[in-house]
Coordinates of C-alpha atoms and ligand atoms in Angstrom, one line a residue:
M1 CA 92.8 137.1 105.9
D2 CA 96.0 135.5 104.6
A3 CA 96.9 135.0 100.9
E4 CA 96.5 131.6 99.3
L5 CA 98.4 128.6 100.7
I6 CA 99.3 125.5 98.6
V7 CA 99.7 122.2 100.4
R8 CA 101.5 119.4 98.7
C9 CA 99.9 116.1 99.7
P10 CA 102.1 113.0 99.0
A11 CA 101.0 109.4 98.2
K12 CA 102.2 106.4 100.3
L13 CA 103.1 102.8 99.8
N14 CA 102.5 100.1 102.4
L15 CA 105.7 98.1 102.5
F16 CA 104.2 95.7 105.0
L17 CA 100.6 95.2 106.1
E18 CA 99.4 92.5 108.5
V19 CA 95.8 92.4 109.8
V20 CA 96.1 91.5 113.4
R21 CA 92.4 91.1 114.3
R22 CA 88.9 92.1 113.5
R23 CA 87.6 94.6 116.1
P24 CA 84.2 94.8 117.7
D25 CA 83.6 98.2 116.0
G26 CA 84.0 96.6 112.5
Y27 CA 87.5 97.9 111.9
H28 CA 90.7 95.9 111.9
D29 CA 93.8 96.3 114.0
L30 CA 96.8 96.6 111.8
D31 CA 100.6 96.2 112.0
T32 CA 101.7 98.2 109.0
V33 CA 104.8 100.1 107.7
M34 CA 103.9 103.0 105.4
Q35 CA 106.3 105.1 103.3
A36 CA 105.5 108.5 101.8
I37 CA 106.5 108.9 98.1
D38 CA 107.0 111.8 95.7
L39 CA 103.7 111.6 93.9
Y40 CA 101.6 114.6 95.0
D41 CA 98.1 116.1 94.9
D42 CA 98.1 119.9 95.4
L43 CA 95.5 121.5 97.7
H44 CA 95.1 125.3 97.2
I45 CA 93.6 127.0 100.2
E46 CA 92.1 130.5 100.0
P47 CA 90.8 131.4 103.5
R48 CA 87.6 133.4 103.5
P49 CA 85.8 135.2 106.3
G50 CA 82.3 133.6 106.0
P51 CA 81.4 130.1 107.2
A52 CA 81.2 128.7 103.6
L53 CA 83.5 125.8 102.8
T54 CA 83.7 125.2 99.1
L55 CA 85.8 122.7 97.1
E56 CA 86.6 122.4 93.3
C57 CA 88.5 119.4 92.0
S58 CA 90.5 118.7 88.8
D59 CA 88.9 115.2 88.7
P60 CA 85.3 115.6 87.8
S61 CA 84.4 112.0 89.0
L62 CA 85.1 112.9 92.6
P63 CA 82.4 114.5 94.8
T64 CA 83.1 118.1 96.1
D65 CA 80.5 118.1 98.9
G66 CA 80.5 116.4 102.4
R67 CA 81.4 113.0 100.8
N68 CA 84.9 114.3 100.0
L69 CA 87.4 113.7 102.8
V70 CA 88.8 117.3 102.3
I71 CA 85.4 118.8 103.3
R72 CA 85.0 116.3 106.2
A73 CA 88.5 117.1 107.5
A74 CA 87.8 120.9 107.3
Q75 CA 84.5 120.4 109.2
A76 CA 86.1 118.2 111.8
L77 CA 88.9 120.8 112.3
R78 CA 86.3 123.6 112.8
E79 CA 84.4 121.7 115.3
R80 CA 87.4 120.8 117.3
A81 CA 88.7 124.4 117.3
G82 CA 85.3 126.0 117.8
C83 CA 86.0 128.2 114.8
R84 CA 83.7 129.5 112.0
G85 CA 86.3 130.4 109.3
G86 CA 85.5 129.7 105.7
A87 CA 87.7 128.8 102.8
H88 CA 87.7 128.0 99.1
L89 CA 89.7 124.9 98.4
R90 CA 91.0 123.8 95.0
L91 CA 92.3 120.2 94.7
V92 CA 94.6 119.2 91.8
K93 CA 94.6 115.4 91.7
R94 CA 97.5 113.3 90.5
I95 CA 97.2 110.4 92.9
P96 CA 94.8 107.8 91.4
S97 CA 91.7 107.0 93.5
E98 CA 90.9 103.5 95.0
A99 CA 94.5 102.6 94.3
G100 CA 95.7 102.0 97.9
L101 CA 98.0 105.1 97.6
G102 CA 96.2 107.1 100.3
G103 CA 95.4 110.0 98.1
G104 CA 92.1 110.9 99.8
S105 CA 93.7 110.6 103.2
S106 CA 96.6 112.7 102.3
D107 CA 94.4 115.4 100.9
A108 CA 92.4 115.3 104.2
A109 CA 95.7 115.7 106.2
G110 CA 96.7 118.6 103.9
A111 CA 93.3 120.3 104.6
I112 CA 93.9 119.9 108.4
A113 CA 97.5 121.2 108.3
G114 CA 96.8 124.0 105.8
L115 CA 93.5 125.3 107.4
A116 CA 95.0 125.1 110.9
R117 CA 97.7 127.5 109.6
A118 CA 95.3 129.6 107.5
W119 CA 92.9 130.1 110.4
R120 CA 95.7 130.5 112.9
L121 CA 94.1 127.9 115.2
G122 CA 97.2 127.4 117.4
L123 CA 96.4 123.6 117.8
S124 CA 99.3 121.3 118.9
S125 CA 100.5 118.4 116.7
A126 CA 98.8 116.0 119.0
E127 CA 95.5 117.9 118.6
L128 CA 95.8 117.9 114.8
A129 CA 96.6 114.1 114.8
D130 CA 93.5 113.6 116.9
V131 CA 91.3 115.4 114.3
A132 CA 93.1 113.4 111.6
A133 CA 92.3 110.0 113.3
A134 CA 88.6 110.9 113.5
V135 CA 88.5 111.6 109.7
G136 CA 90.1 108.4 108.5
S137 CA 92.5 105.6 109.6
D138 CA 95.4 106.7 107.4
V139 CA 95.0 110.5 107.7
A140 CA 97.3 111.0 110.8
F141 CA 100.2 109.3 109.0
F142 CA 100.3 112.0 106.3
L143 CA 100.8 114.8 108.9
T144 CA 104.3 113.3 109.6
G145 CA 104.9 111.1 106.6
G146 CA 108.4 109.8 105.9
A147 CA 108.3 106.2 107.0
A148 CA 106.2 105.1 110.0
H149 CA 105.0 102.0 111.8
C150 CA 101.3 102.4 112.1
T151 CA 99.1 100.3 114.5
G152 CA 95.5 100.4 115.9
R153 CA 93.2 101.1 112.9
G154 CA 96.4 102.7 111.3
E155 CA 96.0 105.9 113.2
R156 CA 98.7 105.3 115.8
V157 CA 101.8 106.5 114.0
E158 CA 105.4 106.0 115.1
P159 CA 108.0 107.5 112.8
L160 CA 110.8 105.2 111.6
A161 CA 114.4 106.1 110.9
V162 CA 115.3 105.1 107.3
R163 CA 118.9 104.5 106.4
A164 CA 118.6 105.1 102.7
G165 CA 115.8 106.2 100.5
F166 CA 114.7 103.9 97.6
H167 CA 113.1 104.1 94.2
A168 CA 110.1 102.1 93.0
V169 CA 108.3 101.4 89.8
L170 CA 104.5 102.1 90.4
L171 CA 102.0 100.5 88.1
C172 CA 98.4 101.7 88.4
P173 CA 95.9 99.3 86.8
P174 CA 92.7 101.0 85.6
V175 CA 90.5 99.2 88.1
G176 CA 89.7 100.5 91.7
V177 CA 89.3 98.3 94.8
S178 CA 87.1 99.5 97.5
T179 CA 88.9 99.4 100.9
A180 CA 85.8 98.3 102.8
A181 CA 85.2 95.5 100.2
A182 CA 88.8 94.2 100.5
Y183 CA 88.5 94.0 104.3
R184 CA 85.1 92.2 104.0
E185 CA 86.7 89.6 101.7
L186 CA 89.3 88.6 104.3
R187 CA 89.0 85.0 105.4
F188 CA 89.7 84.1 109.0
P189 CA 91.7 82.6 110.5
L190 CA 94.3 84.6 108.6
T191 CA 97.4 82.6 109.3
A192 CA 98.8 79.6 111.3
I193 CA 102.1 81.4 112.1
E194 CA 102.6 84.9 113.4
I195 CA 103.8 87.4 110.8
N196 CA 104.8 90.9 112.0
S197 CA 106.6 93.9 110.8
T198 CA 109.8 93.6 112.9
M199 CA 112.0 92.4 110.0
M200 CA 110.7 95.1 107.7
R201 CA 111.4 97.8 110.3
R202 CA 114.9 96.4 110.8
A203 CA 115.5 96.3 107.0
L204 CA 114.5 100.1 106.7
G205 CA 117.0 100.9 109.4
E206 CA 119.7 99.0 107.7
G207 CA 119.0 100.4 104.2
S208 CA 119.4 97.2 102.1
L209 CA 117.2 97.1 99.1
D210 CA 117.4 93.3 98.9
A211 CA 116.3 92.9 102.6
L212 CA 113.4 95.4 102.0
G213 CA 112.4 93.3 99.0
R214 CA 112.4 90.1 101.0
C215 CA 110.2 91.6 103.8
L216 CA 107.5 93.0 101.5
F217 CA 104.1 91.6 102.6
N218 CA 100.4 92.5 102.3
R219 CA 97.6 90.5 103.9
L220 CA 95.1 92.4 101.7
E221 CA 96.5 91.0 98.5
P222 CA 94.5 87.7 98.5
P223 CA 91.1 89.4 99.1
A224 CA 91.9 92.2 96.6
F225 CA 93.0 89.5 94.0
R226 CA 89.7 87.6 94.6
L227 CA 87.8 90.9 93.8
E228 CA 90.0 91.8 90.8
P229 CA 91.7 88.6 89.5
S230 CA 93.7 90.5 86.9
L231 CA 95.8 92.1 89.7
A232 CA 97.3 88.8 90.7
E233 CA 98.7 88.3 87.2
V234 CA 100.1 91.9 87.1
K235 CA 101.8 91.3 90.5
A236 CA 103.2 87.9 89.4
Q237 CA 104.7 89.5 86.2
L238 CA 106.3 92.4 88.1
A239 CA 107.7 90.1 90.8
A240 CA 109.4 88.1 88.1
S241 CA 111.3 91.1 86.8
P242 CA 115.1 90.7 87.4
L243 CA 115.3 94.5 87.7
L244 CA 113.0 94.6 90.7
A245 CA 113.9 93.6 94.3
G246 CA 110.3 92.3 95.0
A247 CA 106.9 93.6 94.1
L248 CA 103.8 94.2 96.2
M249 CA 100.2 95.6 96.1
T250 CA 99.9 98.7 98.2
G251 CA 97.1 99.1 100.8
S252 CA 93.8 97.5 99.6
G253 CA 95.0 98.0 96.0
S254 CA 94.9 98.3 93.1
A255 CA 98.4 99.9 92.6
I256 CA 101.3 97.5 92.5
F257 CA 105.0 98.6 93.0
G258 CA 108.4 97.0 92.7
L259 CA 111.5 98.3 94.4
C260 CA 114.5 99.1 92.2
R261 CA 118.0 100.6 92.3
P262 CA 118.3 104.2 91.0
D263 CA 120.4 103.0 88.0
D264 CA 117.7 100.4 87.0
A265 CA 114.7 102.7 87.4
T266 CA 114.3 103.8 83.7
R267 CA 114.8 100.3 82.4
A268 CA 112.4 98.8 85.1
R269 CA 109.8 101.4 84.2
E270 CA 110.0 100.5 80.5
S271 CA 109.8 96.9 81.1
A272 CA 106.7 97.3 83.4
A273 CA 105.1 99.4 80.6
T274 CA 105.4 96.5 78.2
L275 CA 102.8 94.6 80.5
R276 CA 100.2 97.2 79.2
A277 CA 98.4 96.8 82.6
G278 CA 98.1 100.6 83.2
P279 CA 100.1 103.8 83.6
V280 CA 103.6 103.3 85.0
C281 CA 105.9 105.8 86.8
V282 CA 109.0 105.8 88.9
V283 CA 108.6 107.2 92.5
R284 CA 111.0 107.8 95.3
S285 CA 110.6 107.6 99.0
I286 CA 110.5 111.0 100.8
D287 CA 111.2 111.9 104.5
H288 CA 108.1 114.1 105.0
G289 CA 104.3 114.3 104.9
V290 CA 102.1 117.1 103.8
R291 CA 104.0 120.4 103.2
I292 CA 102.6 124.0 103.2
T293 CA 104.0 126.6 100.8
R294 CA 102.8 130.1 100.1
G295 CA 100.7 130.7 96.9
Ligands
LIG301 O1 89.2 104.6 108.1 P1 88.8 104.6 106.6 O2 87.6 105.5 106.4 O3 89.9 104.9 105.8 O4 88.4 103.1 106.3 C1 87.7 102.7 105.2 C2 87.1 101.4 105.4 O5 88.1 100.4 105.4 C3 86.4 101.2 106.7 O6 85.1 101.6 106.6 C4 86.6 99.7 107.0 O7 85.6 98.9 106.4 C5 87.9 99.4 106.5 N1 89.0 99.4 107.4 C6 89.1 98.4 108.3 N2 90.2 98.4 109.3 C7 91.1 99.4 109.2 C8 91.0 100.5 108.2 C9 89.9 100.4 107.4 O8 88.3 97.5 108.4 N3 92.1 99.4 110.1

């Protein structure tokens, strides 16, 4: 068996998220633009010969059994490949949970990419993406990362060319929003006019921060703000900052980000911290998804 692998699992921001329709299977079709950022969980993978799959996690509030997406991903991968390999997994969490930053999905993608390598499964990228899509709607995105246009439940991933990376101030309020609850809170009909991601995708290709700021949109903000009214206030205060080119809640919340120029990042972070609404950090867009390194 190989030595330990470490997989760096990045968070994401939704720069644009429109809900297109509710589907008969209870999910929703999306038109969303996701961007990976340099905030990471680390997944340490120690392959073992036996069939046991064990997980330890730096965050004691997270389950380490079959309720954790990392274990579900490992099991789904084994089933797909018809393999009985075992592993001990150690997850170092830095991405807050229930924040809309995709931490659990990224960890699952890290398990799929890392274990496929550790167990030498020889599966194609398309086969790994298939396993990822079965584990969760956002998981396939993290296999490629960078920026992508995601449709279907979110599992159909089309990478986007980005002209210039960007910085963002990320504020993580100490409240979680359940994704399922936010979708349940959506009120139909959603809109009288069609809103789609075309302008946002164009803005990414052009690399103008102001254009990106103008195209920020998230259909899940109103339901998340109904569930957690304090978030609406935080978003309004961030959006009013002259140092930020627009602010938005990511995914189903609760994290809220504002785009900024590199030279303004420190002042924008300090200004966001004065809101006392939760921990604040500066993040940068990255051009990749989960990455495997040797231990
Ligand atoms: O796919 P995932 O397990 O990440 O989704 C979590 C929950 O979010 C689902 O159970 C569903 O209620 C909701 N969801 C949805 N439409 C999507 C993605 C998620 O309704 N496209």
